[in-house]
Coordinates of C-alpha atoms in Angstrom, one line a residue:
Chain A
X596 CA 225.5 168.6 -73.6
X597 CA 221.9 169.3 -73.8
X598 CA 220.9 171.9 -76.9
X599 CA 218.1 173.3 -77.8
X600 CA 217.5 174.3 -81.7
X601 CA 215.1 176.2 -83.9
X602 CA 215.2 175.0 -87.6
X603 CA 213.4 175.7 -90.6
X604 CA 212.2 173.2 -92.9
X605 CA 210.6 173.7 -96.3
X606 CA 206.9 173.0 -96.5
X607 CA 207.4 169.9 -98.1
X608 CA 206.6 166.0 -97.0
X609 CA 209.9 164.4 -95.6
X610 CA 211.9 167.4 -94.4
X611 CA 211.3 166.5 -90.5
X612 CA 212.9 162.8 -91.5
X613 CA 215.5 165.0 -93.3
X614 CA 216.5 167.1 -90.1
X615 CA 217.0 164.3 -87.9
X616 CA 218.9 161.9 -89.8
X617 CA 221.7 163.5 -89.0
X618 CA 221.3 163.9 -85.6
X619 CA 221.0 160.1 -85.7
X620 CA 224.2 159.9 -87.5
X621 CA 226.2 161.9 -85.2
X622 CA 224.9 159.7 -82.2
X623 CA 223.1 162.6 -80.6
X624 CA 220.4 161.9 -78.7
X625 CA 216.6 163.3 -79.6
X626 CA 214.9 164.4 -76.5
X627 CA 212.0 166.3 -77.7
X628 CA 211.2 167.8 -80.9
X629 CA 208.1 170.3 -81.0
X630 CA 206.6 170.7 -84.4
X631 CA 205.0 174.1 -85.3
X632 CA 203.0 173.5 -88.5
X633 CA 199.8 174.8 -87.0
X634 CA 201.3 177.9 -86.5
X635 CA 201.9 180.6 -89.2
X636 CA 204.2 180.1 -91.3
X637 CA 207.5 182.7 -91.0
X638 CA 207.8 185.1 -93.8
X639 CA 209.9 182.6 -95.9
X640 CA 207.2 180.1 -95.9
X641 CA 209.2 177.8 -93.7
X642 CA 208.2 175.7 -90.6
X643 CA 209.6 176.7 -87.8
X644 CA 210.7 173.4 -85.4
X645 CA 212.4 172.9 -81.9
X646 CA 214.3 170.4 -81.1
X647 CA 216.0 169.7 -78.1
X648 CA 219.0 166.9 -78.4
X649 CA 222.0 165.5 -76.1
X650 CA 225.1 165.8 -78.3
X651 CA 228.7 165.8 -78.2
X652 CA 229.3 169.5 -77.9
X653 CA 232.9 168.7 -80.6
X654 CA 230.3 167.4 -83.3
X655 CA 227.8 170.7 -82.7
X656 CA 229.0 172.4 -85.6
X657 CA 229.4 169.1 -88.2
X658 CA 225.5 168.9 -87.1
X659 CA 224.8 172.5 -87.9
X660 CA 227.0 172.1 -91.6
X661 CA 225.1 168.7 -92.6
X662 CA 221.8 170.5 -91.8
X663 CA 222.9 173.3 -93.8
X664 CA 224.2 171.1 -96.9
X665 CA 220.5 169.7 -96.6
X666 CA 218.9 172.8 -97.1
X667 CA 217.4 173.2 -94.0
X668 CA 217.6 176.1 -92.2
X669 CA 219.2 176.7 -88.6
X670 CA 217.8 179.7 -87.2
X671 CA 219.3 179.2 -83.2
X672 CA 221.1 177.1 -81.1
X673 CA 221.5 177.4 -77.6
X674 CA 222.6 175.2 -74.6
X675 CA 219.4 174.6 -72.7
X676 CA 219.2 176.3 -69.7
X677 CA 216.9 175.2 -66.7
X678 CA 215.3 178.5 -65.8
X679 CA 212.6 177.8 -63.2
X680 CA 212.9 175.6 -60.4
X681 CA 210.0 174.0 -58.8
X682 CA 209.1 171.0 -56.3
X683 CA 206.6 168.6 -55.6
X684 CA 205.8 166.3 -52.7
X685 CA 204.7 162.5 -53.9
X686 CA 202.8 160.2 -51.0
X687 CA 202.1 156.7 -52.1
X688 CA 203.8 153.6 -52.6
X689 CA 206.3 155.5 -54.2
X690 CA 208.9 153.1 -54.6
X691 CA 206.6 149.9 -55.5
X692 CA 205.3 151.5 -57.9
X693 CA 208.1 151.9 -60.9
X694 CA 210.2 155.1 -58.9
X695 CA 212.3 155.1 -62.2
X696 CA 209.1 155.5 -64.7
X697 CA 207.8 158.3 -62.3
X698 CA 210.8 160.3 -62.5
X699 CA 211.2 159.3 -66.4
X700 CA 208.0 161.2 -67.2
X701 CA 209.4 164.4 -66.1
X702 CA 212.6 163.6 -67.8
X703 CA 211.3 162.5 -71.1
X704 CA 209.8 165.5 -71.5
X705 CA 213.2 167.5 -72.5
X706 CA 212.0 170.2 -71.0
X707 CA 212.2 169.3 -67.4
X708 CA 214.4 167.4 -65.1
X709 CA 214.2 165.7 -61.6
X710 CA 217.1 167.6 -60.1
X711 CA 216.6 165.9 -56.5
X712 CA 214.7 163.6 -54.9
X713 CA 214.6 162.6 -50.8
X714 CA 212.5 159.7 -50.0
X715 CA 211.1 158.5 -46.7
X716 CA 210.0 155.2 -46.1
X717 CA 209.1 154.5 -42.4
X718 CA 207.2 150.8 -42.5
X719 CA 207.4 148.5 -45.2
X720 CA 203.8 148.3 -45.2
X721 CA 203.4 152.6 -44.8
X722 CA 203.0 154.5 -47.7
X723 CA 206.3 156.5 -48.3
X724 CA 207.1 160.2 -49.1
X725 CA 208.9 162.0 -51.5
X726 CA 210.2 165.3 -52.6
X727 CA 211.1 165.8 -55.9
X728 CA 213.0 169.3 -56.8
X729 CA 212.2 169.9 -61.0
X730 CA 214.3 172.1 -63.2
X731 CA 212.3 173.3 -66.2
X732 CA 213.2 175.7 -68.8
X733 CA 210.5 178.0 -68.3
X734 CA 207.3 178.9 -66.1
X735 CA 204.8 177.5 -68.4
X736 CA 207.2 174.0 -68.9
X737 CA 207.4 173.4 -65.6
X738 CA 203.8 173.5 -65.2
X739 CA 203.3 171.1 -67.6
X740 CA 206.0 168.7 -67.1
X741 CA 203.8 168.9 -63.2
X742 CA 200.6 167.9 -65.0
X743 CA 202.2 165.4 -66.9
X744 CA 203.3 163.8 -63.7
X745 CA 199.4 164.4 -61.8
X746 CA 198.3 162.2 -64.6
X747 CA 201.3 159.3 -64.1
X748 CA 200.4 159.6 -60.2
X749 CA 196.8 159.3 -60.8
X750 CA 197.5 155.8 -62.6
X751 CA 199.5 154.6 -59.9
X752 CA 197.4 156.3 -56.8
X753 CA 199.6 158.3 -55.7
X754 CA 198.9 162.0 -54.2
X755 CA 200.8 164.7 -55.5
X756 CA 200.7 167.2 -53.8
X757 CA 201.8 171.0 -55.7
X758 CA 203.2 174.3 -54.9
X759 CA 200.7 177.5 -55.1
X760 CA 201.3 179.8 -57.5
X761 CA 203.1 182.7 -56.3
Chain W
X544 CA 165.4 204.0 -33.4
X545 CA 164.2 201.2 -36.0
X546 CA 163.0 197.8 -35.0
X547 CA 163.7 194.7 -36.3
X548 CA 161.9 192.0 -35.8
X549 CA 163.9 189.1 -36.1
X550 CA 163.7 185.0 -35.5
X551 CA 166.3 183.0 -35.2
X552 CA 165.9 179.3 -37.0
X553 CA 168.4 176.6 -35.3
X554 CA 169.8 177.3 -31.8
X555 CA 172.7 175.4 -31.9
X556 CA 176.4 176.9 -31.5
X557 CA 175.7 179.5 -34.3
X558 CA 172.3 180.1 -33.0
X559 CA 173.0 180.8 -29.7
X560 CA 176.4 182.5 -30.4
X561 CA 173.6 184.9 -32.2
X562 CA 171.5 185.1 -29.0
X563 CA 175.0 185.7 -26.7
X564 CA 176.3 188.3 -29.6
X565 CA 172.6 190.5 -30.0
X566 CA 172.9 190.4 -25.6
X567 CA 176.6 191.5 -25.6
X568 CA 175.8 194.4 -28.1
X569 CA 172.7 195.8 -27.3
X570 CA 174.3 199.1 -26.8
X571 CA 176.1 199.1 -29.8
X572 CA 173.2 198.5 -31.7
X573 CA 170.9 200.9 -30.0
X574 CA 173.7 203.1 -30.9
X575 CA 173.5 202.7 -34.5
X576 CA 170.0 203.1 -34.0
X577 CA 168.8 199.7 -34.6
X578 CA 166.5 197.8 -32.0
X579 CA 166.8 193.9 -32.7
X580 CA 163.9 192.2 -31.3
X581 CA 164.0 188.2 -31.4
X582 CA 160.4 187.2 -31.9
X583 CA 161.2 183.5 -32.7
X584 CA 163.8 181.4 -31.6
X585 CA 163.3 177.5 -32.7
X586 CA 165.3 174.0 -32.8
X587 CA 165.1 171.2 -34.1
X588 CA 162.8 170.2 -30.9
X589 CA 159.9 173.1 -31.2
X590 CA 160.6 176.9 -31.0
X591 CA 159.9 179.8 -28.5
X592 CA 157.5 182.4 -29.6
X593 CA 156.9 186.1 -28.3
X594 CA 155.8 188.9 -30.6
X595 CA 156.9 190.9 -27.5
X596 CA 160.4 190.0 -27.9
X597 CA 162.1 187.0 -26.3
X598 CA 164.6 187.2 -23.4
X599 CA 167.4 186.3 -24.9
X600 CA 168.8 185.5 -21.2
X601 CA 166.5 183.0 -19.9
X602 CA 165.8 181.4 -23.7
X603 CA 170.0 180.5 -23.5
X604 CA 169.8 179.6 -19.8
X605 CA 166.9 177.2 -21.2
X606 CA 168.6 175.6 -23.8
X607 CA 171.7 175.0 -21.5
X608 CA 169.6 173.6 -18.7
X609 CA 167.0 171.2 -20.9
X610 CA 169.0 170.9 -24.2
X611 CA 166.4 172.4 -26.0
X612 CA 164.7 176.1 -26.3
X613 CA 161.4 174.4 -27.1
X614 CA 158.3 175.9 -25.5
X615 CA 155.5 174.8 -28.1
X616 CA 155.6 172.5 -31.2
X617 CA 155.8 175.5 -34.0
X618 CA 158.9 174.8 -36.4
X619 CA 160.6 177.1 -38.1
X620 CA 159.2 176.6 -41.2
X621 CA 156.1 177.6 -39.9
X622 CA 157.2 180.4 -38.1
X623 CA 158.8 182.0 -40.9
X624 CA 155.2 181.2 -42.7
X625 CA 153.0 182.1 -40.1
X626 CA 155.0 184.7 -37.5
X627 CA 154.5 188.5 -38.7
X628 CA 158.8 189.7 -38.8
X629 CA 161.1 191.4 -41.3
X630 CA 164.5 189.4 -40.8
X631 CA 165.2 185.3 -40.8
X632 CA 168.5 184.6 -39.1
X633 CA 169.0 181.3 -40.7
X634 CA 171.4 179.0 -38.6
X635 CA 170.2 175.5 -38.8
X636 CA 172.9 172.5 -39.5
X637 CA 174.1 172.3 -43.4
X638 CA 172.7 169.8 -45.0
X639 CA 175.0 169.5 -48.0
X640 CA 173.3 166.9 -49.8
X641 CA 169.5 168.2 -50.1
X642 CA 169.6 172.0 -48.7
X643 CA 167.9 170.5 -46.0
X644 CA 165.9 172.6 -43.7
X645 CA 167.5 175.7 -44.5
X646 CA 166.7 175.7 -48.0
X647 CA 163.1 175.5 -47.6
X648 CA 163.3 178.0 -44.4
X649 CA 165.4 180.6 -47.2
X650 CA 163.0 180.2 -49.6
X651 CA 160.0 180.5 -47.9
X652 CA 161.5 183.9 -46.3
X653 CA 161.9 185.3 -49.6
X654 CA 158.4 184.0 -50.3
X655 CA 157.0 186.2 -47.8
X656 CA 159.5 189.4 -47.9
X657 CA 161.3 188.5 -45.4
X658 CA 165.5 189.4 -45.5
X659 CA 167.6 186.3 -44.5
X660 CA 170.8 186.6 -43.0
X661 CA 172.5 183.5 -42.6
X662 CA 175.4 180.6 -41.6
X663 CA 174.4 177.5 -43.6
X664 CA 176.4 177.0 -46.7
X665 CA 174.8 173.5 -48.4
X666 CA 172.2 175.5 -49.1
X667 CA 174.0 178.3 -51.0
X668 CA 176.6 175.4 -52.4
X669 CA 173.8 173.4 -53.6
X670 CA 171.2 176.5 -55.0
X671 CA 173.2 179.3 -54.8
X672 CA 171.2 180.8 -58.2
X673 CA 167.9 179.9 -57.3
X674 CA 168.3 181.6 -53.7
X675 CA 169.3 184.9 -55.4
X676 CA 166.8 185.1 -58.0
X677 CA 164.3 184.4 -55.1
X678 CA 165.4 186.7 -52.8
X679 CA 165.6 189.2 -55.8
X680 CA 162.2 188.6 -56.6
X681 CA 160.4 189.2 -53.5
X682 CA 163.3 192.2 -52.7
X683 CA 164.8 190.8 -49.5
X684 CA 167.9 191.4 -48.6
X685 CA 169.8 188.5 -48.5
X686 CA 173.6 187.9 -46.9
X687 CA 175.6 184.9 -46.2
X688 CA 179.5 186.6 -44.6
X689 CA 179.1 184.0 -41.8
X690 CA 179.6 180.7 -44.4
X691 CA 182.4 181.6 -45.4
X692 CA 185.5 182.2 -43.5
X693 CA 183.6 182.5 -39.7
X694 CA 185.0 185.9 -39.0
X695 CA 187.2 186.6 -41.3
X696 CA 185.7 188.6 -43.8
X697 CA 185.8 188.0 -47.5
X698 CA 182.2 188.2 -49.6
X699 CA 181.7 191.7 -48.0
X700 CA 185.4 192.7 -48.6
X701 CA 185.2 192.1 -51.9
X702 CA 182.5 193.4 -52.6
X703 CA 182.1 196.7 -50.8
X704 CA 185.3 197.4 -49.9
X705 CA 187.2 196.1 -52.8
X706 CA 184.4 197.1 -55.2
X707 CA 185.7 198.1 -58.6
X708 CA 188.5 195.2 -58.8
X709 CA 188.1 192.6 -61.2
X710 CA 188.8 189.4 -58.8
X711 CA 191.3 187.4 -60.9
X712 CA 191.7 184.4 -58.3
X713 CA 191.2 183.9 -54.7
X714 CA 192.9 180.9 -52.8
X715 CA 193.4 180.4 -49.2
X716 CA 192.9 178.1 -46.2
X717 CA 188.9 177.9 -45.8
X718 CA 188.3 174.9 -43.1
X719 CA 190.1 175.4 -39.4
X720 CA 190.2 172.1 -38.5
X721 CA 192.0 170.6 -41.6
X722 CA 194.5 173.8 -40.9
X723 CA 194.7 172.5 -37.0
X724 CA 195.5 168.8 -37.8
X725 CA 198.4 169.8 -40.4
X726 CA 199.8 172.4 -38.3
X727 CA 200.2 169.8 -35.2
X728 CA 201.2 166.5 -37.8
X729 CA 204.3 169.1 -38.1
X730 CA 204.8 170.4 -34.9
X731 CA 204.6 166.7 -33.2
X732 CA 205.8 165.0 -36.3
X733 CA 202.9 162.6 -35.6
X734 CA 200.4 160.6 -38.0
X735 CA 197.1 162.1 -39.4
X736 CA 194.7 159.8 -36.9
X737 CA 196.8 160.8 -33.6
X738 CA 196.0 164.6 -34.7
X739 CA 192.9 164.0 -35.6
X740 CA 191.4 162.0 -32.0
X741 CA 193.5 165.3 -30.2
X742 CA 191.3 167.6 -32.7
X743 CA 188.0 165.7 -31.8
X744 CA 189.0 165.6 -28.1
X745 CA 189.8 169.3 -28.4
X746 CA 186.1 169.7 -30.1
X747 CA 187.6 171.4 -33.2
X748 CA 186.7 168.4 -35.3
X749 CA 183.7 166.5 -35.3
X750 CA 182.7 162.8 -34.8
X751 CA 182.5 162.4 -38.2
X752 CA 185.1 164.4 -39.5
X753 CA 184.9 163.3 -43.1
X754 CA 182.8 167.1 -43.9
X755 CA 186.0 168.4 -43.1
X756 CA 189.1 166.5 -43.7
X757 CA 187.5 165.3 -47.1
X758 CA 187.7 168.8 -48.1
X759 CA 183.8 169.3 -48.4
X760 CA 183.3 172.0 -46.6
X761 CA 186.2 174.0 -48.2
X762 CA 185.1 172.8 -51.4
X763 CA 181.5 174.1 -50.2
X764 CA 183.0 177.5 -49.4
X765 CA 184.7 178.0 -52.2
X766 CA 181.1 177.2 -54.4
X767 CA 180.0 180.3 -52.7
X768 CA 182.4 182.7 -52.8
X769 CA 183.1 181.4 -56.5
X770 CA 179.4 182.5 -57.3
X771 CA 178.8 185.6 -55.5
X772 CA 182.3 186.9 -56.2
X773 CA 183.1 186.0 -59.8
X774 CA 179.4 185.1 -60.9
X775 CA 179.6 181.6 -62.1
X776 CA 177.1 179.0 -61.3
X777 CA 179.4 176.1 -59.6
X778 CA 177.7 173.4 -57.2
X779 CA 179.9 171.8 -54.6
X780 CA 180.3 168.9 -56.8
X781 CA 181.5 170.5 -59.7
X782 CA 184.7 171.2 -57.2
X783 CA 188.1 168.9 -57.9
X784 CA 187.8 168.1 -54.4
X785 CA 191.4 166.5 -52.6
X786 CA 191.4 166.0 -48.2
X787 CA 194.2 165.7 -46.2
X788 CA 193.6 162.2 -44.9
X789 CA 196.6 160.7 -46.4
X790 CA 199.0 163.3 -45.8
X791 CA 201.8 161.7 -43.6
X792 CA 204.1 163.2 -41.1
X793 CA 207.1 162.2 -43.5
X794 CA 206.1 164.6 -46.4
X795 CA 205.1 167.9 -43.6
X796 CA 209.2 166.6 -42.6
X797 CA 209.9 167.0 -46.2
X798 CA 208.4 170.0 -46.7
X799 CA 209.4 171.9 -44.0
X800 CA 213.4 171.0 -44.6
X801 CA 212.9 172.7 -48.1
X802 CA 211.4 176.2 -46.8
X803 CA 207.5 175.0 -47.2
X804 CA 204.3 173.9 -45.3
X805 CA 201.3 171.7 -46.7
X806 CA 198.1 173.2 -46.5
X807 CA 194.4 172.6 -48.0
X808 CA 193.8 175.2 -50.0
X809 CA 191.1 176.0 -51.7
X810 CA 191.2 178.0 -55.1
X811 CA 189.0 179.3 -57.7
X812 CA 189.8 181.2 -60.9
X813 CA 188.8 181.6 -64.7
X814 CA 187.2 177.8 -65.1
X815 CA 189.8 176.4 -62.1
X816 CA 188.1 175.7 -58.8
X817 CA 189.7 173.0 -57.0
X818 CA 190.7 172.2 -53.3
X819 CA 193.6 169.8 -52.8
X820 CA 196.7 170.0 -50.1
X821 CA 199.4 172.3 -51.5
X822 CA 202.6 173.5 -50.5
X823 CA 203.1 176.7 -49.3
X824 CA 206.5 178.7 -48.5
X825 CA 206.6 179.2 -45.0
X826 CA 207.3 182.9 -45.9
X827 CA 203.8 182.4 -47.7
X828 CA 201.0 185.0 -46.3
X829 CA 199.2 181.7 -46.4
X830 CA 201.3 180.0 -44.3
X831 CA 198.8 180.5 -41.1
X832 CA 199.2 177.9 -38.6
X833 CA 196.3 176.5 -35.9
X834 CA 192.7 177.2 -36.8
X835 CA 193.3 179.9 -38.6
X836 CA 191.8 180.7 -41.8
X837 CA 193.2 182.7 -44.3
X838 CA 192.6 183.5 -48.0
X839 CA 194.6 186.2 -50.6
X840 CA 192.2 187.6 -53.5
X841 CA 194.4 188.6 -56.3
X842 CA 192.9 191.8 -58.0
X843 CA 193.6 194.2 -61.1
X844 CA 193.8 197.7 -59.4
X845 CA 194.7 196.7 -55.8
X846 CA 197.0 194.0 -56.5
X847 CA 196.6 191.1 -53.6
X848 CA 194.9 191.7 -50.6
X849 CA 195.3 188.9 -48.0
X850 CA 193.0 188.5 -44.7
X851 CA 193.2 186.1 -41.7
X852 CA 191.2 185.3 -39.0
X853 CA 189.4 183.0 -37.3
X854 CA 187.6 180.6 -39.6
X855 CA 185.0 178.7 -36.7
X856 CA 183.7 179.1 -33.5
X857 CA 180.5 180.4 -32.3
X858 CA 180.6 183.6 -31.2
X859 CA 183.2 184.0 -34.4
X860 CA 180.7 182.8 -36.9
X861 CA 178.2 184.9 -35.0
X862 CA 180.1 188.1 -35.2
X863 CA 180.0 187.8 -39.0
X864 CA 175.9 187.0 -38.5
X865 CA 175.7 190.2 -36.9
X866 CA 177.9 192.5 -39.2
X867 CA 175.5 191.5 -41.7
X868 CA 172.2 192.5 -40.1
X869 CA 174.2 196.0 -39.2
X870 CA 174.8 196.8 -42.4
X871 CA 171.8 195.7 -43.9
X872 CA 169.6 197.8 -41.5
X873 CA 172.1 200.6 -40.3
X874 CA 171.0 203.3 -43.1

């Protein structure tokens, strides 16, 4: 199951380490951890974090009571929830050039998914056609996880081509 | 009645659409009590000159017959600096790299007072600041409608009729032939270059299509309305600038099976101004198919406000020519 969590660590070196170690221990998997020490501090001079991790929904609360029994804080947990859909069409040598790594850089993000993809490859020599759906968990993450993949794209010369805004 | 003495620099498909449009209208115009005497009409070859007014008729018969209006060697640069008349119709070919011509006719009709009323966009894409400070400098009046859009209108919507609105984005479908080869790749499921030879065969793209189907002249439209609508100071190649060329039939096929169309679009906001094929729900007031152009401008009081029409063609472009020169002279 994928969760997302807000935690609070003291302002102190080592407390990130601290909050993930037991993530680590429960063979969750870190997907994404967003780090807000630029921001303001909350009231109780703690640093607010997100993380989002894959983890056995059974050992959820064993995670939430070794966080606890290491002082650090556990403000929300929620499953993540893909709220905005988008899509993108990819033209290029698609498939030649690392499909898996493409679709990766949306998926790494934790915030974003390839949902579907449909390819169309007429001649071996023709560049080929793709269109990816992507999940995202908000507006402003989907757009992103969209630039991220402009950028990949650009590397490997391929055209993406986006949906306006509406 | 007032008179306007006007010439008319470059008489090719704009130009004449002019000539064809001022002939068509002539009761319209004496109408809104305006009198629209063409003094000058030149080309590239030499010019016609009569401070009585030319005859539109025989000048276009002229043209049709010899290829050229030429009677005597006087170009228009010299016209413009040497004729006495209050209004420059400027529709000489863009030249998108230097201004061109058209540049140096604009300036030197604000040089000498005269208004300028005009088709060319490379000049406006390439000095759109210096133009306006010129023309405000010698108090010309000074409109431009016809580069952007052909007849649909957009600079004069937004700002006379929409005036008051804060413009937070416009985006749209600015070049009819890119539009043209898209729409047909879909209908016929058929590559880019077999749409693009029926387009040229058609005469809806050029020779040398790159102007278009590079995205230049979107990207050179967009400069415009970027400037005279939100005020910034772009040049054409300050524009993130995608074509169509290597769309394939495959990815329209895509597309369409998931409820969308691809389309150039150009679009300018905040610091954004970019033209690059997009896709577009087919339930999209920008989903217009054939030459059409289209554009939605996204305001603050009046929400969006999307227009169509026909984005080329002569007697199009000069129907935007014209509605300028009304309502510059009307009052």
């Amino acid at each position: 199951m994928r969760v997302s969590m807000d935690i609070e660590l003291q302002d102190r070196p080592g407390q990130l380490l601290q909050a993930l170690q037991p993530i680590s221990d429960l063979k969750g998997n870190l997907i994404s951890v967003v780090h807000h020490h630029e921001k303001e501090k909350n009231r109780r001079s703690k640093i607010p974090v997100q993380c989002v991790i894959d983890i056995d929904p059974e050992k959820l609360d064993e995670l939430k009571s070794q966080l606890k029994d290491r002082g650090i804080g556990v403000a929300k947990v929620g499953e993540q929830r893909f709220v905005e859909r988008g899509a993108v069409v990819l033209i290029g040598h698609i498939v030649h050039n690392d499909i898996q790594d493409t679709i990766d850089t949306v998926d790494r993000t934790g915030y974003a998914e390839v949902v579907d993809l449909t390819l169309s490859m007429p001649k071996i020599d023709q560049t080929s056609s793709a269109f990816l759906k992507i999940d995202a968990v908000g507006k402003e993450e989907l757009n992103d996880s969209i630039s991220l993949l402009k950028e990949v794209a650009k590397e490997k010369d391929l055209l993406v081509v986006e949906p306006i805004e509406t | 009645m007032k008179t306007i003495r006007a010439s008319i620099s470059g008489f090719g498909a704009v130009g004449q659409g002019v000539a064809e449009v001022l002939l068509k209208k002539q009761d319209y115009l004496k109408n809104v009590g305006l009198d629209i005497k063409v003094i000058a009409i030149s080309d590239s070859k030499g010019s016609e000159i009569n401070t009585d007014g030319i005859d539109l008729s025989s000048a276009l018969a002229r043209k049709l017959e010899k290829g050229t209006v030429a009677l005597e060697d006087k170009s228009s640069l010299e016209i413009i600096e040497s004729v006495d008349h209050d209004l420059v119709i400027e529709t000489t070919s863009t030249d998108i790299n230097t201004g061109g011509i058209g540049l140096k006719n604009m300036l030197s009709a604000f040089n000498s007072g005269k208004d300028v009323v005009t088709s060319n966009k490379g000049p406006l894409a390439l000095k759109y600041n210096e133009l306006m400070e010129a023309s405000r400098n010698s108090g010309s009046n000074f409109r431009f409608e016809a580069t952007v859009g052909g007849a649909m209108p957009i600079i004069n919507l937004i700002k006379d009729v929409l005036a008051g609105n804060d413009v937070i984005s416009v985006e749209g479908i600015l070049n009819g032939t890119c539009n043209y080869i898209l729409t047909r790749m879909m209908e016929e499921n058929a590559p880019y270059e077999q749409m693009l030879a029926e387009s040229q065969e058609l005469g809806i793209a050029e020779t040398d299509p790159s102007y278009d189907v590079d995205g230049i002249d979107s990207a050179c439209k967009l400069v415009i309305l970027a400037n005279s609508v939100f005020g910034m100071c772009f040049s054409y190649k300050d524009v993130d600038v995608t074509g169509i060329t290597k769309i394939t039939p495959e990815s329209l096929l895509l597309a369409q099976n998931n409820g969308y169309v691809i389309k150039l679009i150009g679009e300018v906001k905040d610091d954004l101004i970019r033209v690059a094929p997009r896709l577009v729900p087919e339930d999209s007031p920008l989903a217009v198919g054939g030459t059409l152009n289209v554009a939605s401008i996204q305001t603050d009081l009046s929400g969006t406000v999307t227009v169509t029409g026909r984005g080329a063609g002569s007697i199009e472009t000069a129907s935007a020519v014209l509605s300028d020169i009304v309502s510059i002279y009307r009052d």
